CSV table of C-alpha atoms (C1' of nucleotides) in Angstrom, one decimal:
chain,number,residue,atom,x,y,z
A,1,UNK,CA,178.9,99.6,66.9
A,2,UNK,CA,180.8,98.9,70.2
A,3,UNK,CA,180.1,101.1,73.6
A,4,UNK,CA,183.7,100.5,73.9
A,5,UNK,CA,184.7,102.3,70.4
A,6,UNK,CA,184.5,106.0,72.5
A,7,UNK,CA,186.8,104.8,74.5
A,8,UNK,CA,189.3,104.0,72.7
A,9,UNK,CA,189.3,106.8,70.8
A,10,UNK,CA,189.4,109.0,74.2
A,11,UNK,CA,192.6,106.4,74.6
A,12,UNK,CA,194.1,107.4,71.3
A,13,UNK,CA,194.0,111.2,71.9
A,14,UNK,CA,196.1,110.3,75.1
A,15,UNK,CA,198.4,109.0,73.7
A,16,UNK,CA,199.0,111.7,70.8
A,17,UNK,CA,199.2,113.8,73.7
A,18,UNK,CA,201.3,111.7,76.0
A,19,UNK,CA,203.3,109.1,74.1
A,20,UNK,CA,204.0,106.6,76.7
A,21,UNK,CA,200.9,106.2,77.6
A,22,UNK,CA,200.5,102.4,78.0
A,23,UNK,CA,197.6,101.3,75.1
A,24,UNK,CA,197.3,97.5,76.0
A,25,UNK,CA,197.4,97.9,79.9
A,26,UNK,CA,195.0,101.0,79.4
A,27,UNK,CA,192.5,99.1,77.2
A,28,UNK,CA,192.9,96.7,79.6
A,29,UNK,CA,191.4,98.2,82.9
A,30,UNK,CA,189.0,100.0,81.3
A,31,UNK,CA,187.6,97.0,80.2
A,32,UNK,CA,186.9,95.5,83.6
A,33,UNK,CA,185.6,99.2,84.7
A,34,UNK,CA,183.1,98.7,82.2
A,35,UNK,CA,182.0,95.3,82.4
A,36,UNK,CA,182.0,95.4,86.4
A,37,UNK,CA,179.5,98.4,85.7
A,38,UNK,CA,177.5,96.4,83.4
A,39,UNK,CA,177.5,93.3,86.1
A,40,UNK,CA,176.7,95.0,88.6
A,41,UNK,CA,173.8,97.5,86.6
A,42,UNK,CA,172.3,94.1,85.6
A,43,UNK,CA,172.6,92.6,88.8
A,44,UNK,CA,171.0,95.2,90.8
A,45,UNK,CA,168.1,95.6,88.4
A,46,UNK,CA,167.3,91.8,88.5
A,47,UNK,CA,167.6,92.2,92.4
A,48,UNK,CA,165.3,95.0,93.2
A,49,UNK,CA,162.1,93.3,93.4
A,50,UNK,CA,164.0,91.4,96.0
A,51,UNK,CA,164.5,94.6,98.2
A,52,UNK,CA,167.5,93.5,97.5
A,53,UNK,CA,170.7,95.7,96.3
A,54,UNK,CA,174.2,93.9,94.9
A,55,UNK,CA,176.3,94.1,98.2
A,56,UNK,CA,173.4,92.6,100.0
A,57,UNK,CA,173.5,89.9,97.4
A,58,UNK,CA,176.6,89.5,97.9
A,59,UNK,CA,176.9,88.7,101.5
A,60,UNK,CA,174.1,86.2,101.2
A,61,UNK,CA,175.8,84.4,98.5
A,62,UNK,CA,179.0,84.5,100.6
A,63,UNK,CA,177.1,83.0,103.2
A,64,UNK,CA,175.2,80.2,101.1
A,65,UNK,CA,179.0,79.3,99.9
A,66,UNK,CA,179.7,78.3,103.8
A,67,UNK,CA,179.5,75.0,104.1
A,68,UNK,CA,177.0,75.6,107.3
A,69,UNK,CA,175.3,78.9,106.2
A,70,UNK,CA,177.1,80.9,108.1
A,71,UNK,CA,180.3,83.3,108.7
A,72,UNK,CA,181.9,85.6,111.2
A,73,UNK,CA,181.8,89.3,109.7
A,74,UNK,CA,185.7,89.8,109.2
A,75,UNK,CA,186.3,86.9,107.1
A,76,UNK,CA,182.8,88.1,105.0
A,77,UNK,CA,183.5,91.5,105.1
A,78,UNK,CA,186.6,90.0,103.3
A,79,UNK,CA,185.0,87.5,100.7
A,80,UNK,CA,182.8,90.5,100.4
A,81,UNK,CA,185.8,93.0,99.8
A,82,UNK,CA,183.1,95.2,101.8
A,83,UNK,CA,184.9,97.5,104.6
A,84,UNK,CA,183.9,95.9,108.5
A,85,UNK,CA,181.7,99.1,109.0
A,86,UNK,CA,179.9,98.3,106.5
A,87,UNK,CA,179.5,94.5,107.2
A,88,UNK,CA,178.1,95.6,110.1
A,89,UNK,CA,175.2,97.8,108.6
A,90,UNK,CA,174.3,95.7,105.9
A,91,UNK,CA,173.7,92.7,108.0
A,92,UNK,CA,172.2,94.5,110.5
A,93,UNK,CA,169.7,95.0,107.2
A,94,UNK,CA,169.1,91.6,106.3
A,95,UNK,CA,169.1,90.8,109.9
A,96,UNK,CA,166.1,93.1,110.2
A,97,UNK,CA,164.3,91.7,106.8
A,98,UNK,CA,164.3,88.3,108.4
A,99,UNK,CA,167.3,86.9,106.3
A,100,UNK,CA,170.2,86.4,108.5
A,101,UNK,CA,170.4,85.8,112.0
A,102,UNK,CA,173.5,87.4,114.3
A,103,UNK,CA,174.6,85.0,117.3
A,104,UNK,CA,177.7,84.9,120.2
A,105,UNK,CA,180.3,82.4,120.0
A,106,UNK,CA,180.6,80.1,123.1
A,107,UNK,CA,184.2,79.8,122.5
A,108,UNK,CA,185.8,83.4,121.3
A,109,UNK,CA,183.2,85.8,123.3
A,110,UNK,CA,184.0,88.8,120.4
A,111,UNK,CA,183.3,86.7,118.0
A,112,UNK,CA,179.7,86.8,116.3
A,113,UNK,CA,178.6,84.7,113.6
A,114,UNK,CA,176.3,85.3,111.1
A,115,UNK,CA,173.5,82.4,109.7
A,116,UNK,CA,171.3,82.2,107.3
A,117,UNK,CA,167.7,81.5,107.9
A,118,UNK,CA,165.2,79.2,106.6
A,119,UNK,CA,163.7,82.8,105.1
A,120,UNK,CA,167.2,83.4,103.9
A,121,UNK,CA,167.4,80.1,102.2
A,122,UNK,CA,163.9,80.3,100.4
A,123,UNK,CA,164.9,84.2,99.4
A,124,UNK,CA,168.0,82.8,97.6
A,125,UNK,CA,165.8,79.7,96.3
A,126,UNK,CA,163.6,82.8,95.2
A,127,UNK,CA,166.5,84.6,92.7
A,128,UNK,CA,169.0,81.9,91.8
A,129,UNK,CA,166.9,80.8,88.8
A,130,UNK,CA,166.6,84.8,87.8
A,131,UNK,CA,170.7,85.3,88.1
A,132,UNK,CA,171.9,81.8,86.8
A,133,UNK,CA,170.3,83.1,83.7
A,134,UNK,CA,171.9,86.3,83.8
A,135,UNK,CA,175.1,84.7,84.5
A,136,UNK,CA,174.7,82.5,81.2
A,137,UNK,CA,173.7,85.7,79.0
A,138,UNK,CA,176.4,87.8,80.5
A,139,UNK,CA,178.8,85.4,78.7
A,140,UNK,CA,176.9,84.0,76.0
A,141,UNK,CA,179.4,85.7,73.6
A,142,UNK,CA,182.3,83.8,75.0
A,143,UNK,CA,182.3,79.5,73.7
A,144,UNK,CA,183.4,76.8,77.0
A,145,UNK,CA,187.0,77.4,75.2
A,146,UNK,CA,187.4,80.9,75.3
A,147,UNK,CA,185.7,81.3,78.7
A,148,UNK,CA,188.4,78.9,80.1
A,149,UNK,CA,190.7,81.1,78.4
A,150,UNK,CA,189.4,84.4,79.3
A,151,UNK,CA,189.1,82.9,83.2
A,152,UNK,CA,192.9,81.7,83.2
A,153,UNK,CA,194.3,85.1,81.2
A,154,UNK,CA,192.3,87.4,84.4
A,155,UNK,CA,193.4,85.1,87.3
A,156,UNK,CA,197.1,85.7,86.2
A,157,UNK,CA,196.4,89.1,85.9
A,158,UNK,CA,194.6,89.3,88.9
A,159,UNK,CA,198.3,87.2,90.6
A,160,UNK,CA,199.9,90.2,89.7
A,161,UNK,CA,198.3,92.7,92.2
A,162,UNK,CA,199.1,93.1,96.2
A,163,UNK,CA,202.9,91.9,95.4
B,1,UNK,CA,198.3,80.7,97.4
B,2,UNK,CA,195.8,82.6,95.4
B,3,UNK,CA,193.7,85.4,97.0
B,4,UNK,CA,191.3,84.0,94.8
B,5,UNK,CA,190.8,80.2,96.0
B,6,UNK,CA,188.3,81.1,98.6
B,7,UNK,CA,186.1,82.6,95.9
B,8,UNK,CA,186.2,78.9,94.5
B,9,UNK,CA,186.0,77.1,97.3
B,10,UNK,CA,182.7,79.0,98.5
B,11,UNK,CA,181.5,78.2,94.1
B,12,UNK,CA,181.9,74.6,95.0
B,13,UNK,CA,179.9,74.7,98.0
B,14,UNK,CA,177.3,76.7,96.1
B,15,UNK,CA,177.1,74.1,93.3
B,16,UNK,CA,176.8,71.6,95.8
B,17,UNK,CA,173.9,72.8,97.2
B,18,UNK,CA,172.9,74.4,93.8
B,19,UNK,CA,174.0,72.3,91.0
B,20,UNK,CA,172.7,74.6,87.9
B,21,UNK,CA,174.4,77.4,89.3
B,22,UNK,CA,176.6,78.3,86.5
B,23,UNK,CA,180.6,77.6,87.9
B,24,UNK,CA,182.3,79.2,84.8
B,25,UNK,CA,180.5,82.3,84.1
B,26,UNK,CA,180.2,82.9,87.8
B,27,UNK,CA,184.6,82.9,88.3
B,28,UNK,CA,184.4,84.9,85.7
B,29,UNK,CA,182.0,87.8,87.2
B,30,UNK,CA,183.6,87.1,90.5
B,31,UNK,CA,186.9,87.3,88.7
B,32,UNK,CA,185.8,91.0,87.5
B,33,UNK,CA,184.5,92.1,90.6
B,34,UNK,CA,188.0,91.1,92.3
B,35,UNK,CA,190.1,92.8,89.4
B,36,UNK,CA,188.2,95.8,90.0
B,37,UNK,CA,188.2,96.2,93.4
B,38,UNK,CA,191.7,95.8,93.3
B,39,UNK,CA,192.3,98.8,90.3
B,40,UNK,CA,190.3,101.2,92.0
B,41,UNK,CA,192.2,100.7,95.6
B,42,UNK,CA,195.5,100.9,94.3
B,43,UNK,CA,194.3,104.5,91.5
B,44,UNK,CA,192.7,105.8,94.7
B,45,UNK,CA,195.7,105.3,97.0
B,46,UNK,CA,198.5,106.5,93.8
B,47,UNK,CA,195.6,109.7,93.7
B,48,UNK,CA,194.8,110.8,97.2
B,49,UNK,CA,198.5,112.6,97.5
B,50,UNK,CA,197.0,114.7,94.4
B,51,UNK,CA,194.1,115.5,96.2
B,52,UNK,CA,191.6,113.4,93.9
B,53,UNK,CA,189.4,110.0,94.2
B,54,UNK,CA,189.1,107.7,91.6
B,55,UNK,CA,186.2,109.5,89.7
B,56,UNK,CA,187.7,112.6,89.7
B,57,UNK,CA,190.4,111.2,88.2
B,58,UNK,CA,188.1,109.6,85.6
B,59,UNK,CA,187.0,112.8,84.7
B,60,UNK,CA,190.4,114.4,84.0
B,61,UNK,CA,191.2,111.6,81.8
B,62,UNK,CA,188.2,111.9,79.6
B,63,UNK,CA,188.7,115.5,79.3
B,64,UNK,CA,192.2,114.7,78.3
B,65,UNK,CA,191.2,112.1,75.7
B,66,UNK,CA,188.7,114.4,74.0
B,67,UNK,CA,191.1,116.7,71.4
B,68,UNK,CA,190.4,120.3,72.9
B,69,UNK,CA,190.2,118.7,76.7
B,70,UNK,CA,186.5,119.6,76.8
B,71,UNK,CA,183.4,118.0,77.0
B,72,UNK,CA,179.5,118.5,77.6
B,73,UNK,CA,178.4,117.3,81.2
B,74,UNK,CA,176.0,114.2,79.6
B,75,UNK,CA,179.2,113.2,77.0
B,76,UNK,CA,181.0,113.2,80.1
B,77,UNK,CA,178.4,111.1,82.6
B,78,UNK,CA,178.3,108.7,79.8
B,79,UNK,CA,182.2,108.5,78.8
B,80,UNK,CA,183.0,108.0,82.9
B,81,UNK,CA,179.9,106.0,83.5
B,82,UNK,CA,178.3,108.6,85.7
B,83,UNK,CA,175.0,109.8,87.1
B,84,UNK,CA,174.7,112.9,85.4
B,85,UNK,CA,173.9,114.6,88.9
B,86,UNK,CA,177.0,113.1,90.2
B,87,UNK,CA,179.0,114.6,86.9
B,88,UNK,CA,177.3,117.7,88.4
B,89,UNK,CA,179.0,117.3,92.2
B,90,UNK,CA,182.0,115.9,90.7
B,91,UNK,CA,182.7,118.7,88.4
B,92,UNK,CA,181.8,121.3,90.8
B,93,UNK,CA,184.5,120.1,93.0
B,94,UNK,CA,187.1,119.8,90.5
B,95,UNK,CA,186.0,123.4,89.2
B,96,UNK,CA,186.4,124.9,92.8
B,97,UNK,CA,189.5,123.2,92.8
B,98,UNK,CA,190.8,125.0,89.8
B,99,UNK,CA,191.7,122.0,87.3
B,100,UNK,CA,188.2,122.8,85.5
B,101,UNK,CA,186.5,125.7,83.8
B,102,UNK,CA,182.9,125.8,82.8
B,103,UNK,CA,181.3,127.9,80.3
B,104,UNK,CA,178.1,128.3,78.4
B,105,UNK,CA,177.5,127.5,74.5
B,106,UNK,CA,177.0,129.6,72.2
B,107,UNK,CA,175.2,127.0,69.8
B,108,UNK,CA,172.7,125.6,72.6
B,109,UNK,CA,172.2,127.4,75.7
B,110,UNK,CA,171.2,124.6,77.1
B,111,UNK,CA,174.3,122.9,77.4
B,112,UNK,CA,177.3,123.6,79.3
B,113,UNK,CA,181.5,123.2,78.0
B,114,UNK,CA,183.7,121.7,80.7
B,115,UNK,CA,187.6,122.4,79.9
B,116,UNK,CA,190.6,121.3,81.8
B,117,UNK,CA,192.3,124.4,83.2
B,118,UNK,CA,196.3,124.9,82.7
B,119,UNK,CA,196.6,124.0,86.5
B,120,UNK,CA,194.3,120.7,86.0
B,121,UNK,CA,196.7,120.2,82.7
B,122,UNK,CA,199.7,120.3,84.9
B,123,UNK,CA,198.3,118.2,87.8
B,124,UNK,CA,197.8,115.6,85.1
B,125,UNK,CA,201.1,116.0,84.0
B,126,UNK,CA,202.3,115.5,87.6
B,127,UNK,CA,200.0,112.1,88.5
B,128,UNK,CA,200.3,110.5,84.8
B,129,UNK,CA,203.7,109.0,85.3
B,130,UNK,CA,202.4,107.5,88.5
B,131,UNK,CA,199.9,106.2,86.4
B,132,UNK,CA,201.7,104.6,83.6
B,133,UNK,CA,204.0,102.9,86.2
B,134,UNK,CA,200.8,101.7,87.8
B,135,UNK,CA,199.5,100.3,84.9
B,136,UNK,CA,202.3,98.7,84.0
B,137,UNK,CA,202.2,97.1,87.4
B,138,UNK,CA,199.1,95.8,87.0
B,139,UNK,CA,199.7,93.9,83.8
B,140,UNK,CA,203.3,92.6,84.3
B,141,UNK,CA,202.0,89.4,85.0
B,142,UNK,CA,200.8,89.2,81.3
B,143,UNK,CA,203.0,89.1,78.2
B,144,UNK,CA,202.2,91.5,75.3
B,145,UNK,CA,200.6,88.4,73.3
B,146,UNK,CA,198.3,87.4,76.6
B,147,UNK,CA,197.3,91.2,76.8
B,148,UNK,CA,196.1,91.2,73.3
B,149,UNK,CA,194.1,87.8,73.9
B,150,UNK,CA,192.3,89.2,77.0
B,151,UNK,CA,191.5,92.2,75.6
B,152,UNK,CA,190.2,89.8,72.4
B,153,UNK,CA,187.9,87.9,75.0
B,154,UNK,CA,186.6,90.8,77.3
B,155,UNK,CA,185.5,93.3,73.9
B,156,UNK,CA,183.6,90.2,73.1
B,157,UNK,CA,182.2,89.2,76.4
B,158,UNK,CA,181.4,92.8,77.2
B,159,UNK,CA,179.8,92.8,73.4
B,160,UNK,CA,177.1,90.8,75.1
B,161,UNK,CA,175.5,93.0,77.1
B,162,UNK,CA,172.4,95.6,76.5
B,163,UNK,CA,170.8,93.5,74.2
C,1,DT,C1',154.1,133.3,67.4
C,2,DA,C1',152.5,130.5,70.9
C,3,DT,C1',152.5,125.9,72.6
C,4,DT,C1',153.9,121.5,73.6
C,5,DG,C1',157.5,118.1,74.1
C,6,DA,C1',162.2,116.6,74.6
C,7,DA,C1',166.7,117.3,76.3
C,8,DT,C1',170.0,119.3,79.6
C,9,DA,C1',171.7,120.6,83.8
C,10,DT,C1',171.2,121.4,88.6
C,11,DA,C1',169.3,121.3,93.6
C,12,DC,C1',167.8,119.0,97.1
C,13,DA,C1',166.7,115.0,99.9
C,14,DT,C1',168.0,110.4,100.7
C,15,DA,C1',170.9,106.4,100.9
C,16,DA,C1',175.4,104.1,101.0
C,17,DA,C1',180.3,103.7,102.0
C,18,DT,C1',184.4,105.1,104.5
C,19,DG,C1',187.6,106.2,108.3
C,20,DA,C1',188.6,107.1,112.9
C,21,DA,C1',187.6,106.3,117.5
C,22,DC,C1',185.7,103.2,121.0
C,23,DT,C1',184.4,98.8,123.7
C,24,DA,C1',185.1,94.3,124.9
C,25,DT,C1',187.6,90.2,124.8
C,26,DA,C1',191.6,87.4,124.0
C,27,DT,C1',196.7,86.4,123.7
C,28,DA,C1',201.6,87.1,124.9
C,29,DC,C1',205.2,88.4,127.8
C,30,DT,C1',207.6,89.3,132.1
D,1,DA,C1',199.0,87.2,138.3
D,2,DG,C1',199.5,91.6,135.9
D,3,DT,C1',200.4,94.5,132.2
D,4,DA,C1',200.9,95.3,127.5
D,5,DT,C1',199.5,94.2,122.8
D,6,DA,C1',196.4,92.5,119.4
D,7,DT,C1',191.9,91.4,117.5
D,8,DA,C1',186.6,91.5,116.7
D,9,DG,C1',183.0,94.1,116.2
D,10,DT,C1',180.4,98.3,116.5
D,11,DT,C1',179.4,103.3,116.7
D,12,DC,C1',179.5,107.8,114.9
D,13,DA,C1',180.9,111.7,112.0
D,14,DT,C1',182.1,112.6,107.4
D,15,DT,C1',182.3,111.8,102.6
D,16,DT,C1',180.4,110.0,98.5
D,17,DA,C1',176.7,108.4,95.4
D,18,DT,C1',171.9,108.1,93.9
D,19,DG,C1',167.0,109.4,92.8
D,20,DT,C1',163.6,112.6,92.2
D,21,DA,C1',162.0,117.0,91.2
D,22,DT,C1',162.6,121.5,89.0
D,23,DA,C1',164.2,125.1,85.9
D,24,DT,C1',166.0,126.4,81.6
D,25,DT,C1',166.5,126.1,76.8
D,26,DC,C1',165.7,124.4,72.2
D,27,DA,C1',162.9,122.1,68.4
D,28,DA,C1',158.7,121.0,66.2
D,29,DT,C1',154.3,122.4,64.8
D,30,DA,C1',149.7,124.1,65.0
DNA sequence: TATTGAATATACATAAATGAACTATATACT
DNA sequence: AGTATATAGTTCATTTATGTATATTCAATA
């Protein structure tokens, strides 16, 4: 029935074995393991005719979601949650495929700023259609109501971390 | 406030520019990908003192959650969500280690049994209160009736996928 | 029983991510 | 001004993950 079914049979023979064991919390963060795996599976297949893989996605959605296209790499290598090293290598990437341009700042000389191009803008004009569908079937299970729901019960959760 | 209002803020400009661009499904994927992140940091960090990343830890726990703490490498790439060449690397590491043992079948030649060691027994012994505190870190901001909603809403949500 | 096909595990080459220096610029303090 | 401290970004070495090809074994069947 359920892909999920294994695993919480694997949870049950835990806890047999070691009673306190938390079940709910458990249950809980395996769930997001395995639907981040799904997203990002999905993702990435619908991608690769792009040349495109998921973190590469990523930044150029980050960027689009400037109000001017564009970003310096710490604060996307944070809306990313990508490591600055690796900022630097995967725009260096779309830099080279045409996507994304790399500039100086007049007014903070160590700063660089990232930008969009027009071939960056027709790329993501290219996939939206393709992933705004596969954002509707990836919750197509889920009515308006419950995805409110689900989206307030995982932002608490999410309040909870870095405390 | 939020670590999380960013994430909106760059949706809105998205759907600006974008208008069919879907905002609930996407907070909830970009919800996902932030709860995730987050798990994995703070597992990794509570592990590295042990020795272990993340999916070496996975790997422990499924052996632990099958009844005699052993598994076949595919069961295993599937239960951890694996590359069954990287259950291969994994495993090997964890064997030379000395928390795993290998041996062949007698059945099927083919395949290969993977049992937790006494030593990799007692190293889960010594991480798994770690663990449970951890967990129960990570859901404190939910009470026991919210925990059993969410999980309600993400079986179903993940339900949807593969298809 | 010999042969083909499917499944399983691994090896090897390639790609991606991380962490630890390193360079250059900016800010703060005396 | 001059020195220390902090920040932005990159580079490089190492670790980690993935994809492809190969070897081995079992099952089906001619």
């Amino acid at each position: 029935m359920s892909a999920f079914a294994p695993t919480e049979a694997r949870l049950d023979v835990t806890r047999a074995k070691y009673p306190d064991f938390p079940r709910g919390p458990a249950v809980l963060v395996r769930l997001i393991k395995h639907l981040f795996k799904e997203i990002h599976d999905e993702a990435n297949a619908l991608l690769r005719p792009y040349g495109l893989n998921h973190p590469e996605y990523n930044i150029l959605m980050m960027l689009y979601g400037s109000p001017d296209n564009s970003m310096h790499p710490s604060a996307l290598a944070d809306a990313a949650g990508e490591k600055s090293a690796n900022i630097t290598r995967l725009t260096t990437q779309l830099c080279e495929k045409g996507y994304v341009a790399r500039s100086g700042s007049d007014t903070d000389r160590r700063k660089v700023t990232l930008t969009l191009t027009p071939e960056g803008l027709a790329l993501i004009d290219g996939f939206l259609p393709g992933i705004v569908t596969l954002l509707h079937k990836q919750t197509r299970n889920l009515t308006a109501g419950e995805q409110d729901q689900l989206e307030v019960l995982l932002k608490k959760m999410l309040a909870g971390f870095g405390e």
